[in-house]
Amino acid sequence: MKTQVGIIGAGPAGLVLAHLLQRAGIECVVLEAQTRQYIEERVRAGVLEQGTVDLLNELGLGERMMRQGLMHYGVELRFGGRGHRIDFADLTGGKGVMIYAQHEVIKDLVAARLGAGGEIIFGARSVSVERLESEKPAIRFEKDGAAKELECDFIAGCDGFHGICREAIPAGVLTTYERNYPFGWLGILAEAPPASHELIYANHERGFALMSMRSPKISRLYLQCKPEEDLNEWTDVRIWDELQMRFATRDGFSLTRGPVIQKGVTGMRSFVIEPMQYGRMFLAGDSAHIVPPTGAKGLNLAVADVRVLAAGLQEFYGSGKREMLDSYSEICLRRIWKVQRFSWWMTSLLHRFQSDGEFDRRRQMAELDYVTSSRAGMTTLAENYVGLPME
Ligand code: FAD
Ligand code: DHB
């Protein structure tokens, strides 16, 4: 088997890349370890930056998102028993974010690719990459028990944090930058109408909490917990009681409760490798970096990487020039570090750190007060939240 670009992983990075290449007339094959059903049901992120929304529309992939997604032009920060709205539209010249679940984006991307005759090989086993330094690198895998080899001009490693591509780069090439946080998020999906029409990020004595949503009838809520929290200790009633305490306001705010239909614990880390390229393999998305979820940047950053990669590949196939491809890491990392900074900052601003003393607590409250009262402070949050411009 032969193709121009072999893409490993059918997450947001791999699938958006496939669509960008298809539009540019560049041939590619997507290999995915899981089944179609599995990736279309995996519950993850839910906030799309304005630039991600615009790109999906530009690619003709936004029809269902525009119908079913919820466009939001602000969020609330809640602390000291009071809410403070950050008005994105006013602060960023009309920009906002779209609330639309990641697995719905995946469904739209898969359907459009298969509908256009594009290839996605699901259930690929024992995937490995070969001859990365050569002109013709290859992907080996097994499908239905048969060993296969896909020869490519380039490989895109879009296989997430636990994938094989990053690991295939020889020792000594990559530098890793990392930070772990001493807490996680317990997340639930509930059949309950959201108690507010916009997202609420709460900083409370008992810890962080976030109220998000998936539709006018389904809430998505998170609360700060221990990294190794045992879900069995959290009955639905305990979860709702804890959330209610953390969102409480002086004027009697009340969450709407309903059956919990899904729950899980997510760890929190910041992680970046440099560079994001080795020979003819380029890493994109979670395979190269992870952000803590506060601010919802993971999916959006994956999409930003592949925009740069697609532009570089388009230049290469159009004119034979490699300048942009050779600058791939450098261009992506400028955005990645700004997004790392923002996700770390939102996490530090809103969570309770056990190690913090009274000084840090008061400093944190002062920062919240500043960010919600100064136009400069609010603008910093808003312009990062809706997404920084692409270079
Ligand atoms: P992924 O979406 O991970 O896609 C990688 C794909 O590669 C997967 O489909 C995987 O099955 C496949 N794959 C892996 N190994 C192989 C292999 N060897 N061969 C072939 N295929 C392979 N972000 C937020 O902003 N907010 C959130 O609330 C949030 N919640 C999250 C919850 C969880 C449990 C996780 C894991 C992530 C969450 N994220 C969240 C992060 C966000 O979902 C990711 O940043 C985003 O999915 C990155 O896209 P990606 O395409 O780079 O990687
Ligand atoms: C969601 C997740 C986030 O990490 C966030 O900051 C906002 C919303 C969500 O899943 O809806």
PDB file of C-alpha atoms in Angstrom, residues 8 13 17 129 132 155-161 163-169 173-174 271-289 301-302 304-306 308-309 328-329 332-333 336:
ATOM      1  CA  ILE A   8      -1.912   7.574  12.692  1.00  0.00           C
ATOM      2  CA  ALA A  13      -5.880  16.080  15.000  1.00  0.00           C
ATOM      3  CA  LEU A  17      -5.651  16.925   8.989  1.00  0.00           C
ATOM      4  CA  VAL A 129       6.611   3.299  12.196  1.00  0.00           C
ATOM      5  CA  LEU A 132      11.656   7.671   9.606  1.00  0.00           C
ATOM      6  CA  ILE A 155       3.853  10.315   8.611  1.00  0.00           C
ATOM      7  CA  ALA A 156       1.601  12.375  10.878  1.00  0.00           C
ATOM      8  CA  GLY A 157       1.675  11.080  14.465  1.00  0.00           C
ATOM      9  CA  CYS A 158      -1.806  12.076  15.664  1.00  0.00           C
ATOM     10  CA  ASP A 159      -2.138   9.124  18.039  1.00  0.00           C
ATOM     11  CA  GLY A 160      -2.688  10.948  21.319  1.00  0.00           C
ATOM     12  CA  PHE A 161      -0.707  10.906  24.545  1.00  0.00           C
ATOM     13  CA  GLY A 163       0.297   6.504  21.150  1.00  0.00           C
ATOM     14  CA  ILE A 164       3.373   4.880  19.622  1.00  0.00           C
ATOM     15  CA  CYS A 165       4.725   7.711  17.456  1.00  0.00           C
ATOM     16  CA  ARG A 166       6.396   9.811  20.154  1.00  0.00           C
ATOM     17  CA  GLU A 167       7.909   6.645  21.654  1.00  0.00           C
ATOM     18  CA  ALA A 168       9.387   5.684  18.269  1.00  0.00           C
ATOM     19  CA  ILE A 169      11.710   8.720  18.271  1.00  0.00           C
ATOM     20  CA  VAL A 173      16.236  13.657  20.392  1.00  0.00           C
ATOM     21  CA  LEU A 174      13.341  15.048  22.440  1.00  0.00           C
ATOM     22  CA  PHE A 271       3.368  18.278  29.102  1.00  0.00           C
ATOM     23  CA  VAL A 272       5.323  19.448  26.049  1.00  0.00           C
ATOM     24  CA  ILE A 273       8.002  17.801  23.927  1.00  0.00           C
ATOM     25  CA  GLU A 274      10.399  19.683  21.698  1.00  0.00           C
ATOM     26  CA  PRO A 275      10.853  19.373  18.760  1.00  0.00           C
ATOM     27  CA  MET A 276       7.634  17.919  17.293  1.00  0.00           C
ATOM     28  CA  GLN A 277       9.357  16.407  14.274  1.00  0.00           C
ATOM     29  CA  TYR A 278      11.796  13.590  13.635  1.00  0.00           C
ATOM     30  CA  GLY A 279      12.878  12.878  10.054  1.00  0.00           C
ATOM     31  CA  ARG A 280       9.729  12.584   7.984  1.00  0.00           C
ATOM     32  CA  MET A 281       7.387  12.119  10.960  1.00  0.00           C
ATOM     33  CA  PHE A 282       5.497  15.051  12.485  1.00  0.00           C
ATOM     34  CA  LEU A 283       3.681  14.838  15.828  1.00  0.00           C
ATOM     35  CA  ALA A 284       0.436  16.793  16.314  1.00  0.00           C
ATOM     36  CA  GLY A 285      -2.055  17.205  19.167  1.00  0.00           C
ATOM     37  CA  ASP A 286      -1.900  15.192  22.385  1.00  0.00           C
ATOM     38  CA  SER A 287       0.964  13.043  21.095  1.00  0.00           C
ATOM     39  CA  ALA A 288       3.174  16.128  21.506  1.00  0.00           C
ATOM     40  CA  HIS A 289       1.515  18.054  24.343  1.00  0.00           C
ATOM     41  CA  LEU A 301      -4.586  23.053  20.160  1.00  0.00           C
ATOM     42  CA  ALA A 302      -4.634  19.761  18.251  1.00  0.00           C
ATOM     43  CA  ALA A 304      -4.125  24.441  15.422  1.00  0.00           C
ATOM     44  CA  ASP A 305      -1.131  22.060  14.996  1.00  0.00           C
ATOM     45  CA  VAL A 306      -2.578  20.313  11.968  1.00  0.00           C
ATOM     46  CA  VAL A 308       0.288  24.423  10.326  1.00  0.00           C
ATOM     47  CA  LEU A 309       1.205  20.906   9.182  1.00  0.00           C
ATOM     48  CA  TYR A 328       6.636  23.228  11.818  1.00  0.00           C
ATOM     49  CA  SER A 329       7.815  22.734  15.408  1.00  0.00           C
ATOM     50  CA  CYS A 332       3.432  25.320  16.586  1.00  0.00           C
ATOM     51  CA  LEU A 333       5.427  25.705  19.796  1.00  0.00           C
ATOM     52  CA  ILE A 336       1.524  25.775  22.378  1.00  0.00           C
TER      53      ILE A 336
END
